[in-house]
Amino acid sequence: MSPVSLRRWGWIHKWSSLVCTIFMLLLCLTGLPLIYHHEIGHLLGTEVEPPVLSSPMPQGNVDAVIASAKELYPTKLPMFISQEADVPEIWNVTLADHMHDHDYKPIAVDARTTKVIEEPAFEGGVFMSTMLALHVDLFMGLPGMLFLGFMALLLLVAIVSGAVLYSPFMRKLDFGTVRKERSSRLKWLDMHNMLGIVTLVWLFVVGGTGMINTWADLMYKYYQRNELASILKQYEGKKPLPHTASVHDAIETARAALPGMRVAFVAFPGTDFSSAHHYGIFMNGNEAFSSRMYRPVLVDANSGELTDAPELPWYLKALLVSQPLHFGDYGGQWMKFLWAVLDIATIIILVTGLYLWLKRGKAGKTSTRIATHAHETSATPAFARSGEPS
């Protein structure tokens, strides 16, 4: 690599990493507890457990489940009902004051007895909801999501440029060498470089899926205005009729339309995942991958008739794949453990990168001159001695 190219890649890596480092550090720190959100929920007592019954019972009528939740808050409207694949004994009913209200009231209802179990803390309580909000949008909604998406893009740039710079850095050293006998600053530089190259693929995957996840709201809106609008052309200009159809029967209609699939959640008419005329019943499979891939079934909320069961477009499928992959939700406890270890390694990379920048001293002032003569050095290339993360 020529000295000019080396300087150019060094500049790209320096500024892309410096701009995004603080925010990436925040995302790593908040993402770590989110990897174990179920386990933390059990520890904090915010996870709802199904009551133990004296004898097995089949699941009850879903309309009775919704009615039990509404008895607690008669003026609120049902927004969603959902079931976790591993806890089919519980229906999670979400209520709100109106269809565009995001101040949700969750109610856990026994799917067998149709009786209310408890009112769980939304998003797992104050701690977990704070971690989630910071990780997703910095409490800023869509602007915060898009900002974090841009930071994730800068992270990808930093990863690529760091990988390019690593090759000349290692040409006189064994892979993963940490020169402990040299200065403290050089030791931290070697540690930074070694962890960066070892976690490169994981960082790229998590950064890329994180960036895709920040586009979720825009993707859903695009889907509603295009594919969904085309499917619902027959309802265009029509005033929504009363929602008199049974939710229980609508679910049975969806199960008949897609046999072998289970109900993940139901979106009520007027919410973001349905139309003003339909129950949006989202089905998924029972395998590790298919359980993350939803298939919507639209059932007329007045007549109870099936309207359509369309395949999701490719960009929503990509989103659905990226969401669990981002948090390591595919492979059980071992994958979660791997994700946690790599998350901690990334925190070390970010902290050492900041340390090297703050301690750059005279080397930072002379980095350009040294980079010009990098091809003449034997063990330590110019960008490394300048203290810029690589």
Short mmCIF file of C-alpha atoms in Angstrom, two decimals:
data_model
loop_
_atom_site.label_atom_id
_atom_site.label_comp_id
_atom_site.label_asym_id
_atom_site.label_seq_id
_atom_site.Cartn_x
_atom_site.Cartn_y
_atom_site.Cartn_z
CA MET A 1 0.00 0.00 0.00
CA SER A 2 1.38 3.40 -0.96
CA PRO A 3 2.02 6.06 1.71
CA VAL A 4 -0.77 8.22 0.19
CA SER A 5 -3.28 5.37 0.39
CA LEU A 6 -2.14 4.59 3.92
CA ARG A 7 -2.74 8.19 4.99
CA ARG A 8 -6.15 8.23 3.31
CA TRP A 9 -7.31 5.01 4.98
CA GLY A 10 -5.85 6.19 8.29
CA TRP A 11 -7.85 9.44 8.06
CA ILE A 12 -11.06 7.55 7.22
CA HIS A 13 -10.56 5.13 10.09
CA LYS A 14 -9.65 7.82 12.59
CA TRP A 15 -12.65 10.05 12.03
CA SER A 16 -15.28 7.39 11.42
CA SER A 17 -14.27 5.63 14.64
CA LEU A 18 -13.92 8.82 16.71
CA VAL A 19 -17.35 10.16 15.73
CA CYS A 20 -19.21 6.93 16.50
CA THR A 21 -17.20 5.60 19.47
CA ILE A 22 -19.17 7.20 22.33
CA PHE A 23 -22.50 6.12 20.86
CA MET A 24 -21.23 2.62 20.06
CA LEU A 25 -20.00 2.35 23.64
CA LEU A 26 -23.47 3.32 24.85
CA LEU A 27 -25.06 0.71 22.56
CA CYS A 28 -22.69 -2.00 23.77
CA LEU A 29 -23.31 -1.18 27.42
CA THR A 30 -27.10 -1.13 26.98
CA GLY A 31 -27.07 -4.11 24.64
CA LEU A 32 -25.34 -6.39 27.14
CA PRO A 33 -28.33 -6.67 29.55
CA LEU A 34 -30.71 -6.87 26.58
CA ILE A 35 -29.02 -10.11 25.49
CA TYR A 36 -30.23 -11.62 28.78
CA HIS A 37 -33.51 -9.72 29.09
CA HIS A 38 -35.54 -12.86 29.90
CA GLU A 39 -33.06 -14.02 32.52
CA ILE A 40 -32.86 -10.55 34.08
CA GLY A 41 -36.64 -10.38 34.06
CA HIS A 42 -36.82 -13.62 36.04
CA LEU A 43 -34.18 -12.30 38.46
CA LEU A 44 -36.04 -9.01 38.98
CA GLY A 45 -39.41 -10.74 39.18
CA THR A 46 -40.83 -8.93 36.14
CA GLU A 47 -41.38 -12.09 34.07
CA VAL A 48 -44.89 -13.49 34.34
CA GLU A 49 -45.16 -17.21 35.08
CA PRO A 50 -48.30 -19.20 34.18
CA PRO A 51 -50.25 -20.46 37.18
CA VAL A 52 -49.89 -24.16 37.98
CA LEU A 53 -53.25 -25.89 37.51
CA SER A 54 -54.32 -29.06 39.28
CA SER A 55 -55.14 -30.71 35.94
CA PRO A 56 -54.32 -29.87 32.31
CA MET A 57 -56.76 -27.57 30.53
CA PRO A 58 -57.13 -26.63 26.86
CA GLN A 59 -56.86 -23.01 25.82
CA GLY A 60 -60.02 -21.01 26.34
CA ASN A 61 -61.89 -18.59 24.09
CA VAL A 62 -59.72 -15.63 23.06
CA ASP A 63 -62.70 -13.26 23.20
CA ALA A 64 -63.07 -14.15 26.90
CA VAL A 65 -59.35 -13.44 27.39
CA ILE A 66 -59.77 -9.95 25.92
CA ALA A 67 -62.94 -9.37 27.95
CA SER A 68 -61.10 -10.24 31.18
CA ALA A 69 -58.38 -7.70 30.42
CA LYS A 70 -60.94 -5.03 29.54
CA GLU A 71 -62.75 -5.54 32.84
CA LEU A 72 -59.76 -3.88 34.52
CA TYR A 73 -59.85 -0.88 32.17
CA PRO A 74 -63.30 -0.65 30.53
CA THR A 75 -62.52 2.61 28.67
CA LYS A 76 -59.31 1.38 27.05
CA LEU A 77 -59.12 -0.27 23.63
CA PRO A 78 -57.35 -3.52 22.79
CA MET A 79 -54.32 -2.87 20.58
CA PHE A 80 -52.52 -6.22 20.44
CA ILE A 81 -52.64 -9.69 21.89
CA SER A 82 -49.61 -11.95 21.71
CA GLN A 83 -48.23 -15.29 22.86
CA GLU A 84 -44.64 -16.36 23.40
CA ALA A 85 -43.84 -19.66 21.69
CA ASP A 86 -42.39 -21.10 24.91
CA VAL A 87 -45.23 -19.83 27.13
CA PRO A 88 -48.48 -20.66 25.28
CA GLU A 89 -50.37 -20.63 28.59
CA ILE A 90 -50.35 -16.83 28.64
CA TRP A 91 -51.98 -14.26 26.37
CA ASN A 92 -50.40 -10.82 26.65
CA VAL A 93 -53.13 -8.25 26.05
CA THR A 94 -52.08 -4.66 25.33
CA LEU A 95 -54.58 -1.85 25.96
CA ALA A 96 -54.42 1.88 25.28
CA ASP A 97 -56.70 4.93 25.33
CA HIS A 98 -56.77 5.29 21.54
CA MET A 99 -55.24 3.70 18.46
CA HIS A 100 -52.32 6.12 18.21
CA ASP A 101 -51.52 6.08 21.92
CA HIS A 102 -48.21 4.42 22.77
CA ASP A 103 -48.77 4.63 26.51
CA TYR A 104 -49.61 0.93 26.63
CA LYS A 105 -51.13 -1.00 29.51
CA PRO A 106 -50.06 -4.68 29.34
CA ILE A 107 -52.23 -7.36 30.95
CA ALA A 108 -51.17 -11.00 31.31
CA VAL A 109 -54.16 -13.36 31.04
CA ASP A 110 -54.22 -17.14 31.55
CA ALA A 111 -54.97 -18.63 28.12
CA ARG A 112 -56.63 -21.65 29.73
CA THR A 113 -58.86 -20.15 32.42
CA THR A 114 -59.17 -16.73 30.63
CA LYS A 115 -58.55 -15.04 34.00
CA VAL A 116 -56.17 -12.13 34.57
CA ILE A 117 -52.86 -13.21 36.10
CA GLU A 118 -51.29 -9.79 36.70
CA GLU A 119 -50.36 -6.44 35.18
CA PRO A 120 -46.67 -6.84 34.34
CA ALA A 121 -44.29 -3.91 34.13
CA PHE A 122 -44.11 -2.73 30.51
CA GLU A 123 -40.88 -3.84 28.75
CA GLY A 124 -39.67 -5.58 31.90
CA GLY A 125 -39.66 -2.69 34.38
CA VAL A 126 -37.84 0.62 34.70
CA PHE A 127 -34.31 -0.74 34.28
CA MET A 128 -34.93 -2.87 31.18
CA SER A 129 -37.24 -0.34 29.55
CA THR A 130 -34.57 2.35 30.05
CA MET A 131 -31.89 0.09 28.54
CA LEU A 132 -34.16 -0.69 25.58
CA ALA A 133 -35.07 2.94 24.94
CA LEU A 134 -31.44 4.06 25.05
CA HIS A 135 -30.43 1.21 22.76
CA VAL A 136 -33.21 1.74 20.22
CA ASP A 137 -33.76 5.49 19.90
CA LEU A 138 -32.14 7.46 22.78
CA PHE A 139 -35.67 8.42 23.93
CA MET A 140 -35.99 10.44 20.68
CA GLY A 141 -38.28 8.26 18.56
CA LEU A 142 -37.63 8.01 14.83
CA PRO A 143 -34.98 10.79 14.72
CA GLY A 144 -33.04 8.95 17.43
CA MET A 145 -33.31 5.66 15.53
CA LEU A 146 -32.03 7.22 12.30
CA PHE A 147 -29.19 8.95 14.16
CA LEU A 148 -28.07 5.65 15.68
CA GLY A 149 -28.37 4.08 12.23
CA PHE A 150 -25.91 6.66 10.92
CA MET A 151 -23.55 5.88 13.81
CA ALA A 152 -23.81 2.19 12.88
CA LEU A 153 -22.88 3.10 9.30
CA LEU A 154 -19.80 4.93 10.58
CA LEU A 155 -18.93 1.82 12.60
CA LEU A 156 -19.02 -0.27 9.42
CA VAL A 157 -16.73 2.25 7.73
CA ALA A 158 -14.35 2.09 10.71
CA ILE A 159 -14.35 -1.73 10.58
CA VAL A 160 -13.55 -1.85 6.87
CA SER A 161 -10.84 0.82 7.09
CA GLY A 162 -9.36 -0.84 10.19
CA ALA A 163 -9.19 -4.18 8.35
CA VAL A 164 -7.40 -2.49 5.44
CA LEU A 165 -4.86 -0.89 7.79
CA TYR A 166 -4.28 -4.11 9.73
CA SER A 167 -2.49 -5.83 6.84
CA PRO A 168 0.55 -3.50 6.71
CA PHE A 169 0.54 -3.33 10.50
CA MET A 170 1.01 -7.11 10.77
CA ARG A 171 3.48 -7.65 7.96
CA LYS A 172 6.42 -7.99 10.39
CA LEU A 173 4.49 -9.46 13.33
CA ASP A 174 2.73 -12.73 14.05
CA PHE A 175 -1.06 -12.65 14.03
CA GLY A 176 -2.48 -11.40 17.33
CA THR A 177 0.87 -10.29 18.75
CA VAL A 178 0.67 -8.08 21.86
CA ARG A 179 4.08 -6.55 22.61
CA LYS A 180 3.92 -6.49 26.41
CA GLU A 181 7.60 -5.69 26.78
CA ARG A 182 7.21 -2.36 24.97
CA SER A 183 5.50 0.82 26.17
CA SER A 184 2.10 0.76 27.81
CA ARG A 185 0.62 2.71 24.93
CA LEU A 186 1.98 0.26 22.34
CA LYS A 187 0.64 -2.66 24.37
CA TRP A 188 -2.84 -1.13 24.35
CA LEU A 189 -2.53 -0.46 20.63
CA ASP A 190 -1.71 -4.12 19.99
CA MET A 191 -4.62 -5.18 22.19
CA HIS A 192 -6.93 -2.82 20.31
CA ASN A 193 -5.78 -4.16 16.93
CA MET A 194 -5.89 -7.81 17.98
CA LEU A 195 -9.42 -7.65 19.43
CA GLY A 196 -10.59 -5.60 16.45
CA ILE A 197 -9.46 -8.16 13.88
CA VAL A 198 -10.71 -11.15 15.94
CA THR A 199 -14.19 -9.65 16.36
CA LEU A 200 -14.31 -8.14 12.86
CA VAL A 201 -16.98 -10.45 11.40
CA TRP A 202 -19.17 -10.27 14.50
CA LEU A 203 -18.87 -6.48 14.65
CA PHE A 204 -19.82 -6.22 11.01
CA VAL A 205 -22.86 -8.48 11.50
CA VAL A 206 -24.08 -6.70 14.64
CA GLY A 207 -23.38 -3.26 13.21
CA GLY A 208 -25.10 -4.11 9.92
CA THR A 209 -28.18 -5.65 11.56
CA GLY A 210 -28.35 -2.75 14.00
CA MET A 211 -28.36 -0.29 11.11
CA ILE A 212 -31.14 -2.24 9.37
CA ASN A 213 -33.18 -2.30 12.59
CA THR A 214 -33.12 1.50 12.80
CA TRP A 215 -35.03 1.61 9.52
CA ALA A 216 -37.90 -0.52 10.89
CA ASP A 217 -40.48 2.29 11.19
CA LEU A 218 -39.71 3.55 7.69
CA MET A 219 -39.98 0.02 6.27
CA TYR A 220 -43.36 -0.58 7.89
CA LYS A 221 -44.71 2.75 6.64
CA TYR A 222 -43.45 2.00 3.13
CA TYR A 223 -45.10 -1.43 3.28
CA GLN A 224 -48.40 0.07 4.40
CA ARG A 225 -48.42 2.69 1.65
CA ASN A 226 -47.45 0.28 -1.13
CA GLU A 227 -47.93 -3.49 -0.84
CA LEU A 228 -50.62 -3.34 1.86
CA ALA A 229 -52.49 -0.51 0.13
CA SER A 230 -52.55 -2.58 -3.07
CA ILE A 231 -53.94 -5.61 -1.21
CA LEU A 232 -56.66 -3.47 0.39
CA LYS A 233 -57.66 -1.64 -2.79
CA GLN A 234 -61.25 -2.87 -2.43
CA TYR A 235 -61.55 -1.03 0.91
CA GLU A 236 -60.26 2.30 -0.43
CA GLY A 237 -62.58 5.18 0.50
CA LYS A 238 -64.85 2.98 2.63
CA LYS A 239 -65.70 3.96 6.18
CA PRO A 240 -64.64 1.25 8.68
CA LEU A 241 -67.58 -0.78 9.98
CA PRO A 242 -67.93 -1.80 13.65
CA HIS A 243 -65.49 -4.52 14.72
CA THR A 244 -68.14 -7.14 15.44
CA ALA A 245 -66.29 -10.25 14.25
CA SER A 246 -65.01 -12.62 16.91
CA VAL A 247 -61.25 -12.43 17.44
CA HIS A 248 -61.28 -16.11 18.40
CA ASP A 249 -62.96 -17.05 15.12
CA ALA A 250 -60.59 -14.78 13.18
CA ILE A 251 -57.64 -16.66 14.69
CA GLU A 252 -59.21 -19.99 13.70
CA THR A 253 -59.64 -18.64 10.16
CA ALA A 254 -55.95 -17.69 10.08
CA ARG A 255 -54.94 -21.14 11.35
CA ALA A 256 -57.03 -22.78 8.64
CA ALA A 257 -55.43 -20.56 6.00
CA LEU A 258 -51.88 -21.38 7.17
CA PRO A 259 -51.96 -24.88 8.71
CA GLY A 260 -48.91 -25.84 10.72
CA MET A 261 -48.20 -22.28 11.79
CA ARG A 262 -48.90 -20.69 15.17
CA VAL A 263 -50.28 -17.29 16.16
CA ALA A 264 -47.54 -14.91 17.31
CA PHE A 265 -49.65 -11.79 17.75
CA VAL A 266 -52.86 -10.13 16.64
CA ALA A 267 -53.00 -6.43 15.73
CA PHE A 268 -56.41 -4.79 16.08
CA PRO A 269 -57.93 -2.53 13.40
CA GLY A 270 -56.33 0.91 13.23
CA THR A 271 -52.96 -0.08 14.71
CA ASP A 272 -49.67 0.12 12.83
CA PHE A 273 -49.70 -3.59 11.90
CA SER A 274 -53.22 -3.83 10.48
CA SER A 275 -55.68 -1.72 8.51
CA ALA A 276 -58.72 0.21 9.70
CA HIS A 277 -60.87 -2.73 8.53
CA HIS A 278 -58.92 -5.80 9.60
CA TYR A 279 -57.48 -7.92 12.31
CA GLY A 280 -53.84 -8.43 11.39
CA ILE A 281 -53.03 -11.95 12.57
CA PHE A 282 -49.31 -12.64 12.36
CA MET A 283 -48.34 -16.30 12.13
CA ASN A 284 -44.93 -17.92 12.39
CA GLY A 285 -43.34 -21.37 12.42
CA ASN A 286 -41.97 -23.56 15.17
CA GLU A 287 -38.31 -23.81 14.12
CA ALA A 288 -35.48 -21.48 15.17
CA PHE A 289 -35.56 -19.60 11.85
CA SER A 290 -39.25 -19.86 10.91
CA SER A 291 -40.27 -18.68 14.38
CA ARG A 292 -38.79 -15.27 13.45
CA MET A 293 -40.38 -15.10 10.00
CA TYR A 294 -43.94 -13.75 10.26
CA ARG A 295 -46.75 -14.24 7.76
CA PRO A 296 -49.69 -11.81 8.10
CA VAL A 297 -53.28 -12.95 7.67
CA LEU A 298 -55.86 -10.20 7.14
CA VAL A 299 -59.34 -11.01 8.43
CA ASP A 300 -62.21 -8.56 7.99
CA ALA A 301 -63.04 -7.26 11.48
CA ASN A 302 -66.72 -6.85 10.60
CA SER A 303 -67.57 -9.94 8.58
CA GLY A 304 -64.87 -12.28 9.87
CA GLU A 305 -63.98 -13.31 6.30
CA LEU A 306 -60.44 -13.93 5.10
CA THR A 307 -59.17 -11.10 2.90
CA ASP A 308 -55.61 -12.25 2.16
CA ALA A 309 -52.53 -13.95 3.59
CA PRO A 310 -49.74 -12.18 1.70
CA GLU A 311 -46.05 -12.97 1.82
CA LEU A 312 -44.00 -10.18 3.34
CA PRO A 313 -41.71 -8.32 0.92
CA TRP A 314 -37.99 -9.06 0.94
CA TYR A 315 -37.03 -5.94 2.91
CA LEU A 316 -39.33 -6.84 5.83
CA LYS A 317 -37.99 -10.39 5.77
CA ALA A 318 -34.47 -8.97 5.98
CA LEU A 319 -35.59 -6.87 8.95
CA LEU A 320 -37.13 -9.87 10.71
CA VAL A 321 -33.93 -11.89 10.22
CA SER A 322 -31.73 -9.05 11.45
CA GLN A 323 -33.63 -8.38 14.68
CA PRO A 324 -32.93 -11.66 16.55
CA LEU A 325 -29.48 -11.97 14.96
CA HIS A 326 -28.60 -8.57 16.42
CA PHE A 327 -29.24 -9.82 19.96
CA GLY A 328 -28.10 -13.45 19.47
CA ASP A 329 -31.57 -14.91 19.97
CA TYR A 330 -31.21 -17.81 17.52
CA GLY A 331 -29.05 -20.39 19.26
CA GLY A 332 -30.00 -20.64 22.92
CA GLN A 333 -27.78 -19.94 25.91
CA TRP A 334 -24.45 -20.73 24.22
CA MET A 335 -25.08 -18.18 21.48
CA LYS A 336 -26.14 -15.61 24.06
CA PHE A 337 -22.93 -16.27 25.97
CA LEU A 338 -20.88 -15.84 22.78
CA TRP A 339 -22.70 -12.58 22.01
CA ALA A 340 -22.03 -11.33 25.54
CA VAL A 341 -18.30 -12.17 25.35
CA LEU A 342 -17.97 -10.43 21.97
CA ASP A 343 -19.93 -7.45 23.29
CA ILE A 344 -17.46 -7.11 26.18
CA ALA A 345 -14.55 -7.42 23.72
CA THR A 346 -16.08 -4.60 21.68
CA ILE A 347 -16.32 -2.42 24.78
CA ILE A 348 -12.58 -3.00 25.32
CA ILE A 349 -11.90 -2.09 21.68
CA LEU A 350 -13.84 1.15 22.01
CA VAL A 351 -12.24 2.10 25.33
CA THR A 352 -8.71 1.37 24.08
CA GLY A 353 -9.42 3.34 20.93
CA LEU A 354 -10.41 6.35 23.01
CA TYR A 355 -7.37 5.87 25.26
CA LEU A 356 -5.02 5.80 22.28
CA TRP A 357 -6.58 8.94 20.86
CA LEU A 358 -6.39 10.86 24.15
CA LYS A 359 -2.78 9.74 24.74
CA ARG A 360 -1.56 10.31 21.22
CA GLY A 361 0.67 13.27 22.33
CA LYS A 362 3.46 14.17 20.00
CA ALA A 363 2.84 11.12 17.87
CA GLY A 364 -0.53 12.53 16.83
CA LYS A 365 1.10 15.75 15.65
CA THR A 366 3.62 13.91 13.52
CA SER A 367 1.35 11.15 12.19
CA THR A 368 1.22 12.53 8.68
CA ARG A 369 5.01 12.71 8.37
CA ILE A 370 5.45 9.22 9.80
CA ALA A 371 2.74 7.76 7.56
CA THR A 372 4.62 9.02 4.52
CA HIS A 373 7.59 6.84 5.50
CA ALA A 374 5.56 3.85 6.72
CA HIS A 375 6.97 1.61 4.02
CA GLU A 376 10.45 2.17 5.45
CA THR A 377 9.59 0.98 8.98
CA SER A 378 10.04 -2.60 10.05
CA ALA A 379 7.63 -3.47 12.85
CA THR A 380 5.38 -0.54 13.66
CA PRO A 381 3.59 1.25 10.80
CA ALA A 382 2.87 4.95 10.93
CA PHE A 383 -0.82 4.78 11.64
CA ALA A 384 -0.10 2.56 14.65
CA ARG A 385 2.51 4.89 16.11
CA SER A 386 0.20 7.84 15.61
CA GLY A 387 -2.22 6.28 18.08
CA GLU A 388 -5.18 6.10 15.71
CA PRO A 389 -7.46 3.10 16.30
CA SER A 390 -7.04 0.37 13.76
#
